[in-house]
Structure formats: structure tokens, C-alpha cells
mmCIF file of N, CA and C and ligand atoms in Angstrom:
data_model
loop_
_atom_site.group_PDB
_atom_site.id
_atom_site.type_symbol
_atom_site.label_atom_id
_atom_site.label_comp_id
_atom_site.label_asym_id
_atom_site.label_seq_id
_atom_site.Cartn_x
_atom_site.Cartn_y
_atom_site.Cartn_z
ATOM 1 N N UNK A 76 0.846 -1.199 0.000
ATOM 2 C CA UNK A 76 0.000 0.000 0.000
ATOM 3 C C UNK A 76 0.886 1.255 0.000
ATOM 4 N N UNK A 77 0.676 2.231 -1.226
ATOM 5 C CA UNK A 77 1.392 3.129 -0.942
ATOM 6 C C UNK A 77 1.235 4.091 0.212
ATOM 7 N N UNK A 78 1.511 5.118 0.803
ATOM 8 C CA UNK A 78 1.008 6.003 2.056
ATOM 9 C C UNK A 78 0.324 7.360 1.467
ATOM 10 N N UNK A 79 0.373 7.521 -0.117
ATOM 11 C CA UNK A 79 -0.454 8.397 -0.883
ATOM 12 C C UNK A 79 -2.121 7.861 -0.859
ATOM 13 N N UNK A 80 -1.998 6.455 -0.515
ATOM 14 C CA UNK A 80 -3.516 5.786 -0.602
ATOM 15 C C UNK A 80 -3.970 5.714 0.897
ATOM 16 N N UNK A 81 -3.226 6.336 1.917
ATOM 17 C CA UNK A 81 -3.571 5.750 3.327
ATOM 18 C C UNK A 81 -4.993 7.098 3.505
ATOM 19 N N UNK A 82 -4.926 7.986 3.314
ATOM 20 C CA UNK A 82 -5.861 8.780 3.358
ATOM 21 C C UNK A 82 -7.378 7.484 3.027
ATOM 22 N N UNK A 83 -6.916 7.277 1.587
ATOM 23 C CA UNK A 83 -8.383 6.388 1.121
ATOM 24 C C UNK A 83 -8.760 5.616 2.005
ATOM 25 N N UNK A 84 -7.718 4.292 2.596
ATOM 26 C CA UNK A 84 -7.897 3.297 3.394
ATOM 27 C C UNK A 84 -8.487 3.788 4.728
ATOM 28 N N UNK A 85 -7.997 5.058 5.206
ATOM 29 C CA UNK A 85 -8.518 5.094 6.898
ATOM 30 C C UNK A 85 -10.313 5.450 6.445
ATOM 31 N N UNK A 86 -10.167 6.119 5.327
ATOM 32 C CA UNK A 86 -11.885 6.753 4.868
ATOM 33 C C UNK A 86 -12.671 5.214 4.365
ATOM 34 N N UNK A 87 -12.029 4.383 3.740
ATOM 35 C CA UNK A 87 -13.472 3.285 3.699
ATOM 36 C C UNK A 87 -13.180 2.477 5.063
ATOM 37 N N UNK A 88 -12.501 2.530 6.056
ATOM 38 C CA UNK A 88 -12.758 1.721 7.274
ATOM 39 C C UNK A 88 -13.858 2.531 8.131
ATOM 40 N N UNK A 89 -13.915 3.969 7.813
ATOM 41 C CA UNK A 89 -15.314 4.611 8.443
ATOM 42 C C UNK A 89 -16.631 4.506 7.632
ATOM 43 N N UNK A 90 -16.536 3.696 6.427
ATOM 44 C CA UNK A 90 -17.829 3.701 5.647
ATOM 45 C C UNK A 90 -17.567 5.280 4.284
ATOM 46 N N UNK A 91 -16.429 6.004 4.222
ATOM 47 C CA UNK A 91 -16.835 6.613 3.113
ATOM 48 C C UNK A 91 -15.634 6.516 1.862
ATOM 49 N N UNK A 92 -16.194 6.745 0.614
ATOM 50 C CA UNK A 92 -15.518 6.725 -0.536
ATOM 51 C C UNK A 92 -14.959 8.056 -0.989
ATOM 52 N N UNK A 93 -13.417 7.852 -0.945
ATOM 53 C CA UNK A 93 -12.548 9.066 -1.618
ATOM 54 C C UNK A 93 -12.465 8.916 -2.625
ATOM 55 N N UNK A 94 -12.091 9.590 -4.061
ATOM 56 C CA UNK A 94 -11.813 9.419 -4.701
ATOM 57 C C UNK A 94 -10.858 11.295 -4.804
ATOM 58 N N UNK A 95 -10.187 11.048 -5.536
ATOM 59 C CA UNK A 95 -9.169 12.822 -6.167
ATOM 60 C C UNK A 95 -9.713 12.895 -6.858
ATOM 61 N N UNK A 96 -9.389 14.475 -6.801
ATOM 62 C CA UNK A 96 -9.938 15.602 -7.780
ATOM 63 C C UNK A 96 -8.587 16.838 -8.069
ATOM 64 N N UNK A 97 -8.219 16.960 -9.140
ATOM 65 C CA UNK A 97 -7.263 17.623 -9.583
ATOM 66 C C UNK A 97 -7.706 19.340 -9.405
ATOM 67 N N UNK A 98 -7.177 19.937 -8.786
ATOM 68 C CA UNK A 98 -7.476 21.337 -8.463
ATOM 69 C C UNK A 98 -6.291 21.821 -9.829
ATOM 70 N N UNK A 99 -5.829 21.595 -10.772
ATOM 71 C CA UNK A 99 -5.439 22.119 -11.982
ATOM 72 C C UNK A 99 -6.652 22.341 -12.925
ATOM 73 N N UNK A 100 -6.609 20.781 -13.522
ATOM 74 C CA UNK A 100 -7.673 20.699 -14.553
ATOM 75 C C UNK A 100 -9.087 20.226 -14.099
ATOM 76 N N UNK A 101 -9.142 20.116 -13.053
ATOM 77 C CA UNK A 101 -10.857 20.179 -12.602
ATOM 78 C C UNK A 101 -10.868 18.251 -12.661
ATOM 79 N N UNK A 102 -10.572 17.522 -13.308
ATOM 80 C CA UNK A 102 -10.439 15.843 -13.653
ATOM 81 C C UNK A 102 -10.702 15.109 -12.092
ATOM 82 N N UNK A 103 -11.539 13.960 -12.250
ATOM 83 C CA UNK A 103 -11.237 13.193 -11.054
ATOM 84 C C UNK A 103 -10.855 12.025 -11.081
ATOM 85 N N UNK A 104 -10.082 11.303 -10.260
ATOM 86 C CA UNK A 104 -8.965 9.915 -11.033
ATOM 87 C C UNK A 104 -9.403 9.074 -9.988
ATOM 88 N N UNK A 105 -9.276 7.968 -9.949
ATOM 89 C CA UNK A 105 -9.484 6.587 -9.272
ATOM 90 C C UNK A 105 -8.088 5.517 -9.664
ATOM 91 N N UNK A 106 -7.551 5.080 -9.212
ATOM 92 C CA UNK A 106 -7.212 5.026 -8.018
ATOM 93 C C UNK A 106 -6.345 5.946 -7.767
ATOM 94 N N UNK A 107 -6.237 6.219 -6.316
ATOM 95 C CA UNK A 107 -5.697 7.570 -5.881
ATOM 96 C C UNK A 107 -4.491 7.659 -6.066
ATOM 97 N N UNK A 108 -4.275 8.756 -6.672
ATOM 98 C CA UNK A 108 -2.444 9.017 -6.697
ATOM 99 C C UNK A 108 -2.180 10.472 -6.538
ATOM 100 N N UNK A 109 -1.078 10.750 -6.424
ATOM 101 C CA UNK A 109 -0.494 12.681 -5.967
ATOM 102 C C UNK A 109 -0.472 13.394 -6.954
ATOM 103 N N UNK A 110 -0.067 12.377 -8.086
ATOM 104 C CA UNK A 110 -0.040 13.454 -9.324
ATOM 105 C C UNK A 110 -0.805 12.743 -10.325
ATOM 106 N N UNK A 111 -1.896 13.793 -10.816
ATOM 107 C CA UNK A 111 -2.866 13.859 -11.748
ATOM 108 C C UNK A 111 -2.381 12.851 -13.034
ATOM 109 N N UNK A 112 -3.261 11.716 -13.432
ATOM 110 C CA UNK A 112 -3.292 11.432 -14.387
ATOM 111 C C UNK A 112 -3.663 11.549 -15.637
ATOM 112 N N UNK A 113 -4.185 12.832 -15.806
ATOM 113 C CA UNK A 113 -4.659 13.474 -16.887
ATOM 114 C C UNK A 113 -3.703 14.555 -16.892
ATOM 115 N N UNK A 114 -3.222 15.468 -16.107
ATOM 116 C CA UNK A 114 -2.551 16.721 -16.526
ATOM 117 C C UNK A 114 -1.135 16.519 -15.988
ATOM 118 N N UNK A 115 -0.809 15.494 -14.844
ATOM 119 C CA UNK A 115 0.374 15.320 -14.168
ATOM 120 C C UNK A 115 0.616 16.357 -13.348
ATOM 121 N N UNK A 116 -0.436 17.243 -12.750
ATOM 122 C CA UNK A 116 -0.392 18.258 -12.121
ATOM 123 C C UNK A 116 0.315 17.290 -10.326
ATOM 124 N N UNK A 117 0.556 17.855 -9.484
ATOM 125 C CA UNK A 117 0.378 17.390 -7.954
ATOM 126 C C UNK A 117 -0.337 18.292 -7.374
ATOM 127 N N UNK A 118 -1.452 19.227 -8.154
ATOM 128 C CA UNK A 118 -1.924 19.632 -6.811
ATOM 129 C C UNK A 118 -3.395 19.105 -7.144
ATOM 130 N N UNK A 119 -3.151 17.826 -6.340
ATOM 131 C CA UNK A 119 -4.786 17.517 -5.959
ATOM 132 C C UNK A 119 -5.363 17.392 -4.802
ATOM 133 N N UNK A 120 -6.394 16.896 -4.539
ATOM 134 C CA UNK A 120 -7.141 17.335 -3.689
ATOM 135 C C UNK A 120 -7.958 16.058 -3.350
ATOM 136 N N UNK A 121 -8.611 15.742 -1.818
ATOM 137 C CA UNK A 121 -9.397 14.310 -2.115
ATOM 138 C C UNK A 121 -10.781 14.626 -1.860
ATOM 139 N N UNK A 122 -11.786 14.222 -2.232
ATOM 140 C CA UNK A 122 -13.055 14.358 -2.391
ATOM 141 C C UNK A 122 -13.972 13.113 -2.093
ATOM 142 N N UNK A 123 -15.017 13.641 -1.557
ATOM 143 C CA UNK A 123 -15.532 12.435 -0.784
ATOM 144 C C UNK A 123 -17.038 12.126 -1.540
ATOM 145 N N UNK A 124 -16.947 11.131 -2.548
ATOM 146 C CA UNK A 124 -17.708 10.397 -3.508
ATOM 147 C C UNK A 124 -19.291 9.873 -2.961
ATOM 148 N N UNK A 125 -20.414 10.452 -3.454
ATOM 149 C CA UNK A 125 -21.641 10.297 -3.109
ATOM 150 C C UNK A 125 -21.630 8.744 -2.961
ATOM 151 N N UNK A 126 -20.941 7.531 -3.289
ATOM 152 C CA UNK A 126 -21.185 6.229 -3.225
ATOM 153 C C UNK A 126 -22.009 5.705 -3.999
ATOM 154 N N UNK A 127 -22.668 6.314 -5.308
ATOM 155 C CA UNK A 127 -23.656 6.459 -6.093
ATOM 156 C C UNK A 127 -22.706 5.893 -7.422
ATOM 157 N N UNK A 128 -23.283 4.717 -8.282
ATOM 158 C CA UNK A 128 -23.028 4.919 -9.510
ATOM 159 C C UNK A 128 -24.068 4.194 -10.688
ATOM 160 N N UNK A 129 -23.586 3.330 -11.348
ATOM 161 C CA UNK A 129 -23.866 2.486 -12.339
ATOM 162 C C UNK A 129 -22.940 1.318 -12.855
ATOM 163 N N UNK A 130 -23.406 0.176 -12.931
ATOM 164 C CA UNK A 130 -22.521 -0.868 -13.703
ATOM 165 C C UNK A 130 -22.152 0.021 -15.434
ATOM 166 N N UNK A 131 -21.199 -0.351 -15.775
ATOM 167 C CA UNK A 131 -20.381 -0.251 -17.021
ATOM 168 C C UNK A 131 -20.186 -1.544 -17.262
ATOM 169 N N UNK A 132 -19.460 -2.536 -16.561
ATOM 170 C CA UNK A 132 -19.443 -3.908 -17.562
ATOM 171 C C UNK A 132 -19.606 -5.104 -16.423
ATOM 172 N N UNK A 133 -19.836 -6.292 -16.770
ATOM 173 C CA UNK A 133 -19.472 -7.116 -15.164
ATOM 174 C C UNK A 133 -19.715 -7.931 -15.650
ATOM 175 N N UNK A 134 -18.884 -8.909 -15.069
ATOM 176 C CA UNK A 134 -18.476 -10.562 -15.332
ATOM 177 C C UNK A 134 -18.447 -11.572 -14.135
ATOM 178 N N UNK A 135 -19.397 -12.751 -14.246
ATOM 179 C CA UNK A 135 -18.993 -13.520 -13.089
ATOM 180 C C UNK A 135 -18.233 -14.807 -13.203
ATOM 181 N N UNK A 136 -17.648 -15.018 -12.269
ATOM 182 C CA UNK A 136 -16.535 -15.794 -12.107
ATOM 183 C C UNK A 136 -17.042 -16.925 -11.304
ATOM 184 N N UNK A 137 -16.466 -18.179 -11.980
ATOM 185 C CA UNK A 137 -16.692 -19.613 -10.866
ATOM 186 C C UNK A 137 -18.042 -19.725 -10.869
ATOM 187 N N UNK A 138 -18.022 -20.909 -10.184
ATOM 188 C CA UNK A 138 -19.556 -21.187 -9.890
ATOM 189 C C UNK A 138 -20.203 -21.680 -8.477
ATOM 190 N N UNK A 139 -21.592 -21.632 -8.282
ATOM 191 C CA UNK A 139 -21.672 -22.223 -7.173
ATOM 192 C C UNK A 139 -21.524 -21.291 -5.973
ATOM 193 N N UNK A 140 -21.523 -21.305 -4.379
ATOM 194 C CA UNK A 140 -21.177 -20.643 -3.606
ATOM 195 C C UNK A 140 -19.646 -20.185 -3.928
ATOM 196 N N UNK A 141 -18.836 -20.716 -4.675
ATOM 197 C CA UNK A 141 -17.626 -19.647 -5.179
ATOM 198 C C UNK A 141 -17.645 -18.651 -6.000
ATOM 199 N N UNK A 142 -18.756 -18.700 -6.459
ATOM 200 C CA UNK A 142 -19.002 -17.523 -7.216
ATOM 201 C C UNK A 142 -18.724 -16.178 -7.202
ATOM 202 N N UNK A 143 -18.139 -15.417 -7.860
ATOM 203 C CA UNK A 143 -18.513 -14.312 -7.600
ATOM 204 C C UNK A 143 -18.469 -12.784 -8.707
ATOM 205 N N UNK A 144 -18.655 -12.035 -8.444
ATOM 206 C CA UNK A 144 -19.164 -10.851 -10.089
ATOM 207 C C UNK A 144 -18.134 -9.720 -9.558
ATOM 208 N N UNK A 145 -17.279 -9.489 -10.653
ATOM 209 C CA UNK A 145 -16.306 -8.202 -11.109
ATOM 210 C C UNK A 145 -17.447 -7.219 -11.873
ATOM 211 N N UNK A 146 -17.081 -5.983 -11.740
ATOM 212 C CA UNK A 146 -17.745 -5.097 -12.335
ATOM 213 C C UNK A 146 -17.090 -3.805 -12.649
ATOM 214 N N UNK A 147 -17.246 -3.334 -13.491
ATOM 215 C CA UNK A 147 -16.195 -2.091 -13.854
ATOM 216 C C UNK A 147 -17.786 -0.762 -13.322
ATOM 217 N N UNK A 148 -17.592 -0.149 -12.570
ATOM 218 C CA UNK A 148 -18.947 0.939 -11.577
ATOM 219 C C UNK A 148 -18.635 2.297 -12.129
ATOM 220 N N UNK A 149 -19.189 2.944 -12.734
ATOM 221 C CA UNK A 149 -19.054 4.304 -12.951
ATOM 222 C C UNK A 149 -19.882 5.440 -11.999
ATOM 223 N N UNK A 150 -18.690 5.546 -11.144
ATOM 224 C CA UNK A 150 -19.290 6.870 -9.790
ATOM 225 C C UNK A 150 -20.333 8.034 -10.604
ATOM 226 N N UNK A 151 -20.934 8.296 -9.987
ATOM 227 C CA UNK A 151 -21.644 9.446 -10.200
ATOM 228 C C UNK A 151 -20.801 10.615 -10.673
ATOM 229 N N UNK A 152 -19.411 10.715 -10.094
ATOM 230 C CA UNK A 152 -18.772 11.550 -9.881
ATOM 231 C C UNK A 152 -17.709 11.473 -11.161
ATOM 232 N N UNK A 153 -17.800 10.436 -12.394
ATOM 233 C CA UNK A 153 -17.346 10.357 -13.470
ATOM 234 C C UNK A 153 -16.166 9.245 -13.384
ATOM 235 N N UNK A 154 -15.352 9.206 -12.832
ATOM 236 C CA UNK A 154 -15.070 7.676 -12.977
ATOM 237 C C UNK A 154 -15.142 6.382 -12.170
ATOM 238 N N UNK A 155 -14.430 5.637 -13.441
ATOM 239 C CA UNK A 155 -14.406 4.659 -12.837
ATOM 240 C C UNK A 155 -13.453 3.140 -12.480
ATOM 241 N N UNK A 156 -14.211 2.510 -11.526
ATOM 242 C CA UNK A 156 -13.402 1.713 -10.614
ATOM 243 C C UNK A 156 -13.724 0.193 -10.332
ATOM 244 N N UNK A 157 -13.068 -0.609 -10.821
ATOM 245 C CA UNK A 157 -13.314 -1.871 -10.706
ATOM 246 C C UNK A 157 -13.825 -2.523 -9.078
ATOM 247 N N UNK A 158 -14.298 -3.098 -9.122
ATOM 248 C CA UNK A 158 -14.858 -3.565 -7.563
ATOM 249 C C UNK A 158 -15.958 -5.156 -8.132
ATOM 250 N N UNK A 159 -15.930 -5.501 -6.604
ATOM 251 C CA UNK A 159 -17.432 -6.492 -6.993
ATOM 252 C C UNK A 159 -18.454 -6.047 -6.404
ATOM 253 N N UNK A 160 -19.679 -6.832 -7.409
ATOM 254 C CA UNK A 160 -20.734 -6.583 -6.958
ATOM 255 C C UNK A 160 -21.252 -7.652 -6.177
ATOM 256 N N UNK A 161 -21.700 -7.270 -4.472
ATOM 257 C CA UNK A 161 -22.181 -8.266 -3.748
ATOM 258 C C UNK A 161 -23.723 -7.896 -3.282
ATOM 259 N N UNK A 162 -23.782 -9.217 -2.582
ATOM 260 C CA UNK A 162 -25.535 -9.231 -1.773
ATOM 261 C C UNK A 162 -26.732 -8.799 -3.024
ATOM 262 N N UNK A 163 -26.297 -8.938 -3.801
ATOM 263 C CA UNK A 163 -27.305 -9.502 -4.926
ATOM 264 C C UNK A 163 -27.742 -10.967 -6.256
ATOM 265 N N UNK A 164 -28.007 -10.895 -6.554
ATOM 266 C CA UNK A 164 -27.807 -12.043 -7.977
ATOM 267 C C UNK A 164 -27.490 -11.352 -9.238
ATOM 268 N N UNK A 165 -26.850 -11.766 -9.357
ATOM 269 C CA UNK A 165 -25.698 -11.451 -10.651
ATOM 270 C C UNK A 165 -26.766 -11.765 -11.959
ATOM 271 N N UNK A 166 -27.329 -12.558 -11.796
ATOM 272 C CA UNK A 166 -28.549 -12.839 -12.657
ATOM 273 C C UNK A 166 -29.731 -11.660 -13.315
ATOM 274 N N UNK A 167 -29.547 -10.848 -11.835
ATOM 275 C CA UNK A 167 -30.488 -9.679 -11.974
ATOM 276 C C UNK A 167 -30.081 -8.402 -12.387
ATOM 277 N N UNK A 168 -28.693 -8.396 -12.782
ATOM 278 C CA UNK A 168 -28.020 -7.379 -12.986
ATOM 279 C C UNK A 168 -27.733 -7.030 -14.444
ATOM 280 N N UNK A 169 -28.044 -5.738 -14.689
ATOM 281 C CA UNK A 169 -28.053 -5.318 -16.256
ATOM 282 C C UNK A 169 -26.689 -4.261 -16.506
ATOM 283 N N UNK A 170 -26.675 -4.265 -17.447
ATOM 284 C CA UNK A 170 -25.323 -3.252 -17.588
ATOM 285 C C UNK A 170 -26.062 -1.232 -17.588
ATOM 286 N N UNK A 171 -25.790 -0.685 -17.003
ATOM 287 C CA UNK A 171 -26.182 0.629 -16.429
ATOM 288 C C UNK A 171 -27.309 0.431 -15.465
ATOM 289 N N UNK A 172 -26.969 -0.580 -14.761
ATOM 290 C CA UNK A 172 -27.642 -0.970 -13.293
ATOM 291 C C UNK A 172 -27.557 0.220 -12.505
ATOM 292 N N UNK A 173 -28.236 0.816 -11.302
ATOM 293 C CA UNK A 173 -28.001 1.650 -10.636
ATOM 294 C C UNK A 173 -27.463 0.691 -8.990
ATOM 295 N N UNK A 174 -26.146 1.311 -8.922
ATOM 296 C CA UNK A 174 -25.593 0.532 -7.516
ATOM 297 C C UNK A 174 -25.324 1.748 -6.694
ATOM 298 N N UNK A 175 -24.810 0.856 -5.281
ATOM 299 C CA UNK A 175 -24.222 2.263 -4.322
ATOM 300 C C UNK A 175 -23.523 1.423 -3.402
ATOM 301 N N UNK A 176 -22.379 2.302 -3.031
ATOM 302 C CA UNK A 176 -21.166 1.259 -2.437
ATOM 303 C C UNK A 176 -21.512 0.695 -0.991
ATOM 304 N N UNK A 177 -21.110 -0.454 -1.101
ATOM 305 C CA UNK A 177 -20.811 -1.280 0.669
ATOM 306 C C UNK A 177 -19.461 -1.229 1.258
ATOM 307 N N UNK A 178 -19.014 -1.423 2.721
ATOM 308 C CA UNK A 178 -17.971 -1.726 1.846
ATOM 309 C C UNK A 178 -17.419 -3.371 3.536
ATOM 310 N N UNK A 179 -16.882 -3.726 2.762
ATOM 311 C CA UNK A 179 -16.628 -5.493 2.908
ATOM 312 C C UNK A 179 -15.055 -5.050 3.297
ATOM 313 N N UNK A 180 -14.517 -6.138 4.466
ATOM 314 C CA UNK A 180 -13.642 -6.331 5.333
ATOM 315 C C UNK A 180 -12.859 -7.383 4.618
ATOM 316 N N UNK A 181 -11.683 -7.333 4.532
ATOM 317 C CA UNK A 181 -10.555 -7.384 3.399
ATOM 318 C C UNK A 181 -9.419 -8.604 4.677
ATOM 319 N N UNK A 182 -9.132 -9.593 3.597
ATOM 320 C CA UNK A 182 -7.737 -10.232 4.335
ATOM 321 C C UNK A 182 -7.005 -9.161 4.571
ATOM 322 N N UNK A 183 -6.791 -8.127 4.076
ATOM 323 C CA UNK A 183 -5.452 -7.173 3.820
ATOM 324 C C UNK A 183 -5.637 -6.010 5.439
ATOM 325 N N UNK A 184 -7.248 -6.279 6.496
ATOM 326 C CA UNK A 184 -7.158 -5.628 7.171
ATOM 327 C C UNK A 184 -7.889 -4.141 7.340
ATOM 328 N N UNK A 185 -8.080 -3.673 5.779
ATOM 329 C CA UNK A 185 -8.973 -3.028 5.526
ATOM 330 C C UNK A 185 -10.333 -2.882 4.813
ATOM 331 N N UNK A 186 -11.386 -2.073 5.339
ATOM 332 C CA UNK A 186 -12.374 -2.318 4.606
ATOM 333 C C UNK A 186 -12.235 -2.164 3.232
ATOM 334 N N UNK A 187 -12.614 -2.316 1.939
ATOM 335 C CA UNK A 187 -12.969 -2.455 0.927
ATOM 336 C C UNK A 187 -14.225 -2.341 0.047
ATOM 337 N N UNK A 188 -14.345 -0.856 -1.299
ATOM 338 C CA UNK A 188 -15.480 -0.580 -1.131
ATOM 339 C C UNK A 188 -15.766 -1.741 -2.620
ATOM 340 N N UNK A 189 -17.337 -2.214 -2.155
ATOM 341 C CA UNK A 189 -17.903 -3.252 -3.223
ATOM 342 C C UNK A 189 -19.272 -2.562 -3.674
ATOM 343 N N UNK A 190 -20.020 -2.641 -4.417
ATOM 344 C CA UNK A 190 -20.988 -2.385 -4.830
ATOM 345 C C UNK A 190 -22.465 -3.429 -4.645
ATOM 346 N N UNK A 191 -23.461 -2.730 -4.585
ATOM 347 C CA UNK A 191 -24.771 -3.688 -4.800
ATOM 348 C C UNK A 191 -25.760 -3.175 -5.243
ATOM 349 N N UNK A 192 -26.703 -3.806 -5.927
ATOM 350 C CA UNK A 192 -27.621 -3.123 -6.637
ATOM 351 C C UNK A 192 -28.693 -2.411 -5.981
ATOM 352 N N UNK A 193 -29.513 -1.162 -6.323
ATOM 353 C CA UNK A 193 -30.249 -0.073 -5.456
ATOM 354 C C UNK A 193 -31.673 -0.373 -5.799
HETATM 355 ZN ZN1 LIG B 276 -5.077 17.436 -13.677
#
């Protein structure tokens, strides 16, 4: 984990979603980094993401209680961020689904934000 992402990590162990926002070119990037991936600016800024989006693409994996669904989520807030989608059926899920983030407790120690359908 870099310590540019520790900001993110302490914010989804309280339940909220950061994502940056470039105070150059106005752009907001996922996953978090110092310097802008659109302008390479460093002066950004972190912003705290309504938890609101939509499926863009999603695929499920395995079968059975191993199952489980990747989804590429487009924030409200314009981009987007791979995650899974849980506590629903994957069955029921359409592509520009309306989701909103959970977020699920991680081997790694931290929470982790996942999506489910609204
Ligand atoms: Zn920028």
C-alpha cells in the first residue's frame, strides 16, 4: 500500500468513498495518486464520492457458492473503478444498473469498497 492511498484506506474503514480531484484541470482519477493522471499536475485534492453509480461492464466468475461478479462501476462523480458486486444475484443485474457502495472487510485488514444493486 502506498502512504499516498492511506488517506483512502482510513476513509473506507469509516464507511466513506474518496476518490481525487485535480485542483489544476478540474479531472477526477481513481485510483488515488499525488499526481494527476490526466494533466500530471500534484496539486490535488481528495473528495468524498456520493457512493452512487452504475454498472459499465461485469463478469462472473466460478460457480456455485464460489461464485462471484467483477464489475467495472461508474461513480456518479465520473469515474471509474473496478470492484465487486455483492448481496445480490448477478442474474439480476443489467449493464447501467443503478448501484451504491458497501464496503466489505478485506484479508489485507482493511475495509474495501464493493458495490450492490439499489
Ligand atoms: Zn489534472
Amino acid at each position: 500500500m502506498l502512504p499516498e492511498t492511506l488517506p483512502y484506506w482510513t476513509a473506507a474503514d469509516e464507511g466513506r468513498l474518496l476518490i481525487k480531484r485535480c485542483k489544476a484541470c478540474g479531472e477526477v482519477h481513481h485510483y488515488p495518486r499525488d499526481i494527476c493522471p490526466h494533466c500530471l499536475s500534484a496539486d490535488t485534492e481528495w473528495l468524498q464520492a456520493a457512493g452512487t453509480g452504475t454498472v459499465y461492464s461485469f463478469s462472473t466468475m466460478g460457480k456455485g457458492e464460489a461464485a462471484y461478479t467483477l464489475a467495472f462501476v461508474t461513480l456518479t462523480e465520473g469515474v471509474t473503478l473496478m470492484s465487486n458486486l455483492v448481496d445480490c444475484d448477478p442474474a439480476a443485474v443489467v449493464i447501467g444498473q443503478a448501484v451504491r457502495v458497501v464496503f466489505k472487510p478485506s484479508d489485507g485488514g482493511h475495509h474495501v469498497p464493493m458495490f450492490t444493486i439499489v
